[in-house]
C-alpha positions as a Python dict, from the first residue, in 0.01 Angstrom:
ca = {
    (1, 'E'): (0, 0, 0),
    (2, 'E'): (-118, -54, -365),
    (3, 'Q'): (-493, -44, -268),
    (4, 'T'): (-470, 336, -109),
    (5, 'T'): (-180, 486, -314),
    (6, 'N'): (-312, 836, -254),
    (7, 'I'): (-375, 799, 122),
    (8, 'L'): (-66, 862, 349),
    (9, 'L'): (-82, 683, 664),
    (10, 'H'): (195, 682, 925),
    (11, 'P'): (290, 504, 1244),
    (12, 'R'): (257, 689, 1568),
    (13, 'V'): (608, 611, 1654),
    (14, 'G'): (900, 493, 1436),
    (15, 'T'): (1181, 299, 1599),
    (16, 'V'): (1528, 179, 1492),
    (17, 'T'): (1726, -60, 1702),
    (18, 'Y'): (2082, -122, 1591),
    (19, 'L'): (2230, -479, 1590),
    (20, 'S'): (2578, -371, 1478),
    (21, 'D'): (2825, -69, 1501),
    (22, 'Y'): (2885, -18, 1143),
    (23, 'G'): (2721, 185, 872),
    (24, 'A'): (2558, 535, 790),
    (25, 'P'): (2361, 704, 1049),
    (26, 'T'): (1986, 732, 1042),
    (27, 'V'): (1894, 1096, 958),
    (28, 'V'): (1546, 1223, 1088),
    (29, 'F'): (1452, 1550, 940),
    (30, 'N'): (1220, 1792, 1116),
    (31, 'L'): (975, 1774, 840),
    (32, 'K'): (652, 1591, 857),
    (33, 'S'): (500, 1392, 567),
    (34, 'P'): (221, 1610, 412),
    (35, 'A'): (-135, 1593, 498),
    (36, 'M'): (-378, 1372, 287),
    (37, 'D'): (-548, 1677, 138),
    (38, 'D'): (-203, 1811, 4),
    (39, 'L'): (-229, 1641, -321),
    (40, 'E'): (66, 1830, -481),
    (41, 'R'): (270, 1763, -166),
    (42, 'K'): (375, 2116, -133),
    (43, 'A'): (439, 2069, 241),
    (44, 'L'): (748, 1875, 143),
    (45, 'E'): (915, 2193, 17),
    (46, 'K'): (893, 2373, 341),
    (47, 'N'): (1204, 2489, 504),
    (48, 'I'): (1395, 2216, 712),
    (49, 'D'): (1545, 2391, 998),
    (50, 'K'): (1660, 2089, 1208),
    (51, 'A'): (1765, 1732, 1165),
    (52, 'W'): (1918, 1450, 1389),
    (53, 'L'): (2190, 1184, 1315),
    (54, 'S'): (2186, 872, 1499),
    (55, 'H'): (2495, 646, 1435),
    (56, 'P'): (2479, 268, 1480),
    (57, 'E'): (2593, 123, 1812),
    (58, 'L'): (2512, -219, 1911),
    (59, 'G'): (2194, -222, 2129),
    (60, 'K'): (2114, 142, 2065),
    (61, 'H'): (1750, 229, 2042),
    (62, 'T'): (1620, 536, 1850),
    (63, 'A'): (1253, 637, 1864),
    (64, 'F'): (1083, 937, 1682),
    (65, 'D'): (757, 1067, 1545),
    (66, 'G'): (640, 847, 1275),
    (67, 'R'): (547, 1139, 1044),
    (68, 'L'): (890, 1274, 1035),
    (69, 'L'): (1085, 1198, 695),
    (70, 'H'): (1399, 1002, 755),
    (71, 'G'): (1653, 780, 580),
    (72, 'A'): (2036, 688, 567),
    (73, 'P'): (2196, 901, 292),
    (74, 'A'): (2541, 750, 334),
    (75, 'L'): (2709, 954, 66),
    (76, 'Y'): (2654, 1268, 255),
    (77, 'F'): (2642, 1149, 616),
    (78, 'P'): (2884, 849, 622),
    (79, 'S'): (2975, 610, 896),
    (80, 'R'): (3202, 764, 1149),
    (81, 'V'): (3567, 738, 1070),
    (82, 'G'): (3760, 431, 1203),
    (83, 'H'): (3459, 192, 1249),
    (84, 'N'): (3272, 440, 1484),
    (85, 'N'): (3601, 558, 1616),
    (86, 'K'): (3656, 236, 1815),
    (87, 'P'): (4011, 165, 1904),
    (88, 'K'): (4175, -111, 1684),
    (89, 'D'): (4234, -442, 1849),
    (90, 'T'): (4600, -453, 1948),
    (91, 'S'): (4595, -778, 2139),
    (92, 'G'): (4719, -967, 1854),
    (93, 'T'): (4399, -1164, 1819),
    (94, 'E'): (4233, -1029, 1495),
    (95, 'P'): (3881, -1159, 1426),
    (96, 'D'): (3855, -1424, 1151),
    (97, 'A'): (3744, -1313, 800),
    (98, 'K'): (3369, -1428, 854),
    (99, 'R'): (3334, -1232, 1194),
    (100, 'Q'): (3514, -932, 1033),
    (101, 'K'): (3275, -936, 745),
    (102, 'L'): (2970, -953, 974),
    (103, 'D'): (3099, -668, 1188),
    (104, 'Q'): (3118, -454, 885),
    (105, 'K'): (2764, -457, 791),
    (106, 'R'): (2477, -241, 901),
    (107, 'Y'): (2211, -447, 1088),
    (108, 'T'): (1894, -280, 1222),
    (109, 'L'): (1566, -399, 1350),
    (110, 'L'): (1274, -152, 1248),
    (111, 'V'): (962, -162, 1446),
    (112, 'N'): (688, 86, 1374),
    (113, 'I'): (401, 147, 1637),
    (114, 'W'): (77, 167, 1485),
    (115, 'L'): (-243, 291, 1671),
    (116, 'N'): (-599, 221, 1515),
    (117, 'H'): (-466, 87, 1187),
    (118, 'W'): (-353, -242, 1070),
    (119, 'V'): (-93, -238, 773),
    (120, 'M'): (-252, -434, 484),
    (121, 'D'): (67, -608, 374),
    (122, 'A'): (164, -714, 731),
    (123, 'A'): (208, -1086, 781),
    (124, 'L'): (388, -1322, 1019),
    (125, 'L'): (735, -1438, 944),
    (126, 'D'): (737, -1778, 810),
    (127, 'D'): (825, -2059, 1048),
    (128, 'E'): (1087, -2194, 834),
    (129, 'V'): (1271, -1871, 825),
    (130, 'C'): (1223, -1805, 1201),
    (131, 'S'): (1393, -2143, 1258),
    (132, 'R'): (1700, -2049, 1060),
    (133, 'L'): (1752, -1715, 1239),
    (134, 'K'): (2047, -1680, 1451),
    (135, 'T'): (2276, -1412, 1579),
    (136, 'P'): (2646, -1352, 1478),
    (137, 'W'): (2742, -1461, 1818),
    (138, 'E'): (2615, -1812, 1787),
    (139, 'T'): (2844, -2086, 1689),
    (140, 'E'): (2795, -2389, 1457),
    (141, 'S'): (2899, -2630, 1745),
    (142, 'G'): (2680, -2503, 2024),
    (143, 'N'): (2403, -2297, 2160),
    (144, 'L'): (2572, -2013, 2361),
    (145, 'K'): (2246, -1870, 2479),
    (146, 'G'): (2172, -2192, 2660),
    (147, 'D'): (2516, -2204, 2846),
    (148, 'D'): (2531, -2086, 3198),
    (149, 'S'): (2841, -1875, 3132),
    (150, 'Y'): (2690, -1689, 2821),
    (151, 'V'): (2686, -1323, 2868),
    (152, 'P'): (2467, -1126, 2609),
    (153, 'P'): (2622, -855, 2401),
    (154, 'F'): (2377, -595, 2523),
    (155, 'S'): (2086, -583, 2763),
    (156, 'W'): (1785, -351, 2774),
    (157, 'N'): (1810, -64, 3018),
    (158, 'K'): (1483, -82, 3205),
    (159, 'D'): (1568, 234, 3398),
    (160, 'V'): (1530, 464, 3110),
    (161, 'D'): (1258, 720, 3156),
    (162, 'L'): (1088, 789, 2817),
    (163, 'T'): (908, 1097, 2944),
    (164, 'K'): (1243, 1289, 2986),
    (165, 'P'): (1435, 1438, 2702),
    (166, 'S'): (1711, 1220, 2551),
    (167, 'L'): (2077, 1303, 2658),
    (168, 'A'): (2184, 1580, 2422),
    (169, 'G'): (2456, 1503, 2177),
    (170, 'K'): (2674, 1758, 1995),
    (171, 'T'): (2511, 2032, 1785),
    (172, 'V'): (2653, 2184, 1449),
    (173, 'K'): (2525, 2438, 1217),
    (174, 'L'): (2525, 2379, 833),
    (175, 'A'): (2462, 2634, 581),
    (176, 'P'): (2416, 2629, 202),
    (177, 'S'): (2713, 2680, -9),
    (178, 'K'): (2684, 2883, -321),
    (179, 'I'): (3001, 2775, -463),
    (180, 'N'): (3008, 2387, -427),
    (181, 'P'): (2707, 2226, -278),
    (182, 'A'): (2742, 1856, -179),
    (183, 'G'): (2490, 1717, -431),
    (184, 'E'): (2135, 1591, -484),
    (185, 'D'): (1952, 1264, -487),
    (186, 'E'): (1625, 1167, -667),
    (187, 'I'): (1408, 969, -472),
    (188, 'A'): (1039, 833, -482),
    (189, 'L'): (830, 993, -201),
    (190, 'C'): (470, 1026, -133),
    (191, 'N'): (392, 905, -492),
    (192, 'H'): (589, 1180, -636),
    (193, 'N'): (959, 1218, -783),
    (194, 'V'): (1123, 1431, -534),
    (195, 'T'): (1487, 1586, -556),
    (196, 'V'): (1672, 1614, -231),
    (197, 'K'): (1938, 1878, -243),
    (198, 'Y'): (2220, 1879, 4),
    (199, 'N'): (2358, 2219, -33),
    (200, 'P'): (2634, 2250, 236),
    (201, 'L'): (2986, 2166, 132),
    (202, 'M'): (3051, 1784, 125),
    (203, 'E'): (3336, 1833, 371),
    (204, 'E'): (3099, 2010, 621),
    (205, 'C'): (2846, 1724, 594),
    (206, 'H'): (3113, 1451, 659),
    (207, 'S'): (3265, 1662, 942),
    (208, 'A'): (2919, 1681, 1102),
    (209, 'S'): (2868, 1312, 1090),
    (210, 'S'): (3182, 1241, 1253),
    (211, 'L'): (3121, 1439, 1562),
    (212, 'G'): (2970, 1173, 1780),
    (213, 'P'): (2712, 885, 1808),
    (214, 'S'): (2419, 1146, 1803),
    (215, 'V'): (2436, 1484, 1638),
    (216, 'E'): (2179, 1760, 1616),
    (217, 'L'): (2203, 1959, 1294),
    (218, 'E'): (2085, 2316, 1299),
    (219, 'L'): (2016, 2407, 932),
    (220, 'E'): (2005, 2741, 784),
    (221, 'E'): (1749, 2818, 532),
    (222, 'G'): (1818, 2608, 214),
    (223, 'A'): (2087, 2387, 364),
    (224, 'I'): (1882, 2078, 281),
    (225, 'S'): (1561, 2113, 72),
    (226, 'L'): (1311, 1895, -92),
    (227, 'H'): (1166, 1976, -459),
    (228, 'V'): (861, 1794, -557),
    (229, 'G'): (843, 1675, -914),
    (230, 'E'): (592, 1479, -1134),
    (231, 'V'): (356, 1213, -998),
    (232, 'L'): (472, 865, -1024),
    (233, 'Q'): (289, 634, -1245),
    (234, 'A'): (177, 305, -1103),
    (235, 'D'): (476, 98, -1260),
    (236, 'E'): (717, 349, -1128),
    (237, 'D'): (623, 366, -765),
    (238, 'G'): (824, 87, -590),
    (239, 'E'): (681, 188, -244),
}
């Protein structure tokens, strides 16, 4: 928020609901955004010992502490091989080009839960935009949602107990490579230029990403690290 560029506020809970099966996973790092009195953002350079990958699946819902750093670095943790390893349709009825194009995009619904704070820039979606919204399953000739025979592509599971730990996915260890680290990205974070270094071998990152729909990464020291640079100027900060 432009009015409070030096104040870091976070939602109590961040959530991602996936509306397609395609695209890079959400990566949540076990590293919290720095406190407001940490003006040099040194907390960002703490060791990251763990991270979680959540691959898109239609109807899948992911929730996490809103202070944890997260993103979708597709170069290092790509979409699972073969369209999430789903078997190819061999029935002889391939989807048309439009449907196929829709299926190959990453669609997510991001909802943050805020307590005791109202985001300054938040506004209701314009009515005109709402009236044009539709799902990829609707047709031009009719409203499938109004048909008695309509079966939704997914439904909410009301029996989930959020007080219990989530079902565990696969776990893999990643270590930094001294020979050929995967690479690095320059990002804007907390009003600073930040370099994110992905130090395992690229092949190991890709292999970890292909293990399953949910993967826990155990990171050896230095496997993934953040390095804080200069403060962003007002015209550089796109956040």
